[in-house]
Amino acid sequence: MAIREVREIGDEILTKQCKDVTKMTLRTRVLIEDMLDTMYERFGVGLAAPQVGVLKKIVVIDVGEGPIVLINPEIIETSGEQTGEEGCLSVPGKWGIVTRPDHVKVRALNEEMEEFEMEGEGLLARAFCHEIDHLSGNLYVNLVEDGLHDVNYEEDEE
Ligand code: ZN
């Protein structure tokens, strides 16, 4: 287990299309463990493989209900709408307002390469959309409605 360097906006790898995972290998298992460690270390709610420099369709998410690992995920259903704040470990110190569906159903493989479906609402639905966007090279900064804002760290410390 290890913390990996998080690539930041401007790094070309964040704009590239990721490839399907075709089989589970030790290397991929280690990658997933490292992605979880890196996400928790940086207090993120999600992390996609290209953010640690690997162009594979792997996403990890934890919105406070335990870790979720999605391999080759696809969004198969959406409904509703939510507008709220979004940030990204690859765009440090910034946030923006993004509108996303409020209910999202995904189909993916787990670490045993077994297919499953999962539904999320609110923050989890937002995380599904944000992280899966990373796999096709899309960052939330292209979706913000009112530009990017600076995180006010001083306010957080009060
Ligand atoms: Zn992100």
Short mmCIF file of C-alpha atoms and ligand atoms in Angstrom, two decimals:
data_model
loop_
_atom_site.label_atom_id
_atom_site.label_comp_id
_atom_site.label_asym_id
_atom_site.label_seq_id
_atom_site.Cartn_x
_atom_site.Cartn_y
_atom_site.Cartn_z
CA MET A 1 0.00 0.00 0.00
CA ALA A 2 1.21 3.42 -0.88
CA ILE A 3 0.17 6.97 -1.49
CA ARG A 4 0.52 7.92 -5.13
CA GLU A 5 1.16 11.34 -6.64
CA VAL A 6 -2.09 12.99 -7.77
CA ARG A 7 -1.81 14.51 -11.24
CA GLU A 8 -3.07 18.07 -11.50
CA ILE A 9 -4.95 20.04 -14.13
CA GLY A 10 -2.67 20.87 -17.04
CA ASP A 11 -1.28 17.32 -17.03
CA GLU A 12 -2.17 15.82 -20.41
CA ILE A 13 -3.02 12.42 -18.92
CA LEU A 14 -6.16 13.90 -17.33
CA THR A 15 -7.59 14.59 -20.80
CA LYS A 16 -7.12 11.09 -22.24
CA GLN A 17 -9.53 8.22 -22.79
CA CYS A 18 -8.99 5.27 -20.42
CA LYS A 19 -8.92 1.62 -21.46
CA ASP A 20 -11.10 -1.24 -20.19
CA VAL A 21 -9.66 -3.54 -17.55
CA THR A 22 -9.74 -7.00 -19.17
CA LYS A 23 -8.45 -9.12 -16.30
CA MET A 24 -7.59 -8.71 -12.64
CA THR A 25 -3.88 -8.84 -11.96
CA LEU A 26 -1.78 -8.31 -8.85
CA ARG A 27 -0.62 -5.03 -10.36
CA THR A 28 -4.24 -3.84 -10.68
CA ARG A 29 -5.10 -4.97 -7.14
CA VAL A 30 -2.17 -2.94 -5.82
CA LEU A 31 -3.29 0.04 -7.91
CA ILE A 32 -6.80 -0.13 -6.37
CA GLU A 33 -5.39 -0.32 -2.81
CA ASP A 34 -3.10 2.63 -3.56
CA MET A 35 -6.00 4.63 -5.04
CA LEU A 36 -8.03 4.07 -1.84
CA ASP A 37 -5.06 5.06 0.35
CA THR A 38 -4.46 8.16 -1.75
CA MET A 39 -8.13 9.18 -1.67
CA TYR A 40 -8.33 8.85 2.13
CA GLU A 41 -4.97 10.59 2.67
CA ARG A 42 -6.20 13.59 0.66
CA PHE A 43 -9.73 13.57 2.15
CA GLY A 44 -11.34 13.05 -1.25
CA VAL A 45 -14.69 11.35 -1.80
CA GLY A 46 -13.51 9.80 -5.05
CA LEU A 47 -10.50 9.14 -7.24
CA ALA A 48 -10.13 7.87 -10.80
CA ALA A 49 -7.09 5.95 -12.11
CA PRO A 50 -5.94 8.67 -14.55
CA GLN A 51 -5.54 10.99 -11.54
CA VAL A 52 -2.67 8.76 -10.42
CA GLY A 53 -1.33 8.48 -13.96
CA VAL A 54 -2.91 5.19 -15.05
CA LEU A 55 -5.21 5.14 -18.10
CA LYS A 56 -7.46 2.32 -16.90
CA LYS A 57 -11.20 2.43 -16.23
CA ILE A 58 -11.04 2.20 -12.43
CA VAL A 59 -12.77 4.46 -9.92
CA VAL A 60 -12.83 4.45 -6.11
CA ILE A 61 -15.45 6.34 -4.12
CA ASP A 62 -16.29 6.79 -0.44
CA VAL A 63 -18.98 9.30 0.47
CA GLY A 64 -18.82 8.22 4.11
CA GLU A 65 -20.58 4.88 3.69
CA GLY A 66 -17.50 2.73 3.00
CA PRO A 67 -15.30 2.18 -0.04
CA ILE A 68 -16.79 1.47 -3.47
CA VAL A 69 -14.60 0.13 -6.29
CA LEU A 70 -15.93 0.41 -9.85
CA ILE A 71 -14.12 -1.26 -12.74
CA ASN A 72 -15.18 -0.42 -16.33
CA PRO A 73 -18.16 1.52 -14.95
CA GLU A 74 -20.94 2.89 -17.12
CA ILE A 75 -23.92 5.02 -16.24
CA ILE A 76 -27.05 3.16 -17.33
CA GLU A 77 -29.77 5.36 -15.88
CA THR A 78 -30.14 8.90 -14.58
CA SER A 79 -33.02 11.00 -13.30
CA GLY A 80 -33.65 14.26 -11.50
CA GLU A 81 -31.28 17.15 -11.13
CA GLN A 82 -29.08 18.62 -8.39
CA THR A 83 -27.00 21.78 -8.45
CA GLY A 84 -24.19 22.08 -5.95
CA GLU A 85 -20.52 22.50 -5.12
CA GLU A 86 -17.93 20.24 -6.65
CA GLY A 87 -14.19 19.94 -6.26
CA CYS A 88 -11.46 17.62 -7.47
CA LEU A 89 -8.13 16.43 -6.05
CA SER A 90 -6.62 17.26 -9.45
CA VAL A 91 -7.78 20.90 -9.17
CA PRO A 92 -6.52 21.75 -5.67
CA GLY A 93 -7.86 24.77 -3.79
CA LYS A 94 -10.81 25.32 -6.13
CA TRP A 95 -14.51 24.58 -6.25
CA GLY A 96 -17.36 25.27 -8.63
CA ILE A 97 -21.09 24.87 -9.07
CA VAL A 98 -22.12 21.92 -11.26
CA THR A 99 -25.54 20.54 -12.14
CA ARG A 100 -25.74 16.73 -12.18
CA PRO A 101 -28.52 14.15 -12.14
CA ASP A 102 -29.78 13.48 -8.62
CA HIS A 103 -30.21 9.76 -9.15
CA VAL A 104 -27.67 7.64 -11.03
CA LYS A 105 -27.51 3.92 -11.67
CA VAL A 106 -24.16 2.40 -12.68
CA ARG A 107 -23.09 -0.98 -13.98
CA ALA A 108 -19.52 -2.05 -13.26
CA LEU A 109 -17.25 -4.94 -12.33
CA ASN A 110 -16.02 -5.50 -8.79
CA GLU A 111 -12.49 -6.58 -7.83
CA GLU A 112 -13.44 -10.19 -8.62
CA MET A 113 -14.43 -9.00 -12.13
CA GLU A 114 -18.09 -9.79 -11.39
CA GLU A 115 -20.72 -7.49 -12.84
CA PHE A 116 -22.97 -5.55 -10.47
CA GLU A 117 -25.29 -2.59 -10.51
CA MET A 118 -25.52 0.16 -7.93
CA GLU A 119 -27.76 3.16 -7.46
CA GLY A 120 -26.83 6.42 -5.83
CA GLU A 121 -28.58 9.62 -4.88
CA GLY A 122 -27.29 13.05 -3.93
CA LEU A 123 -23.56 13.10 -3.23
CA LEU A 124 -23.06 9.50 -4.38
CA ALA A 125 -24.83 10.22 -7.69
CA ARG A 126 -22.58 13.28 -8.10
CA ALA A 127 -19.47 11.23 -7.32
CA PHE A 128 -20.45 8.57 -9.88
CA CYS A 129 -20.78 11.23 -12.59
CA HIS A 130 -17.62 13.15 -11.63
CA GLU A 131 -15.36 10.08 -11.39
CA ILE A 132 -16.72 8.33 -14.49
CA ASP A 133 -16.19 11.58 -16.44
CA HIS A 134 -12.47 11.31 -15.56
CA LEU A 135 -12.29 8.00 -17.47
CA SER A 136 -13.04 9.78 -20.73
CA GLY A 137 -10.73 12.70 -19.97
CA ASN A 138 -13.40 15.13 -18.76
CA LEU A 139 -12.86 17.42 -15.78
CA TYR A 140 -15.65 19.17 -13.86
CA VAL A 141 -14.04 22.54 -14.61
CA ASN A 142 -15.64 22.34 -18.08
CA LEU A 143 -19.10 22.07 -16.49
CA VAL A 144 -19.00 24.82 -13.85
CA GLU A 145 -21.79 27.34 -14.10
CA ASP A 146 -20.21 30.34 -12.37
CA GLY A 147 -16.46 29.87 -12.91
CA LEU A 148 -14.00 28.40 -10.43
CA HIS A 149 -13.80 29.76 -6.89
CA ASP A 150 -10.93 29.63 -4.40
CA VAL A 151 -11.41 27.47 -1.34
CA ASN A 152 -11.29 29.76 1.69
CA TYR A 153 -9.03 27.80 4.04
CA GLU A 154 -9.16 30.50 6.77
CA GLU A 155 -12.92 30.09 7.04
CA ASP A 156 -12.47 26.32 7.45
CA GLU A 157 -10.19 26.85 10.43
CA GLU A 158 -12.65 28.89 12.49
ZN ZN B 1 -11.97 14.65 -9.94
#
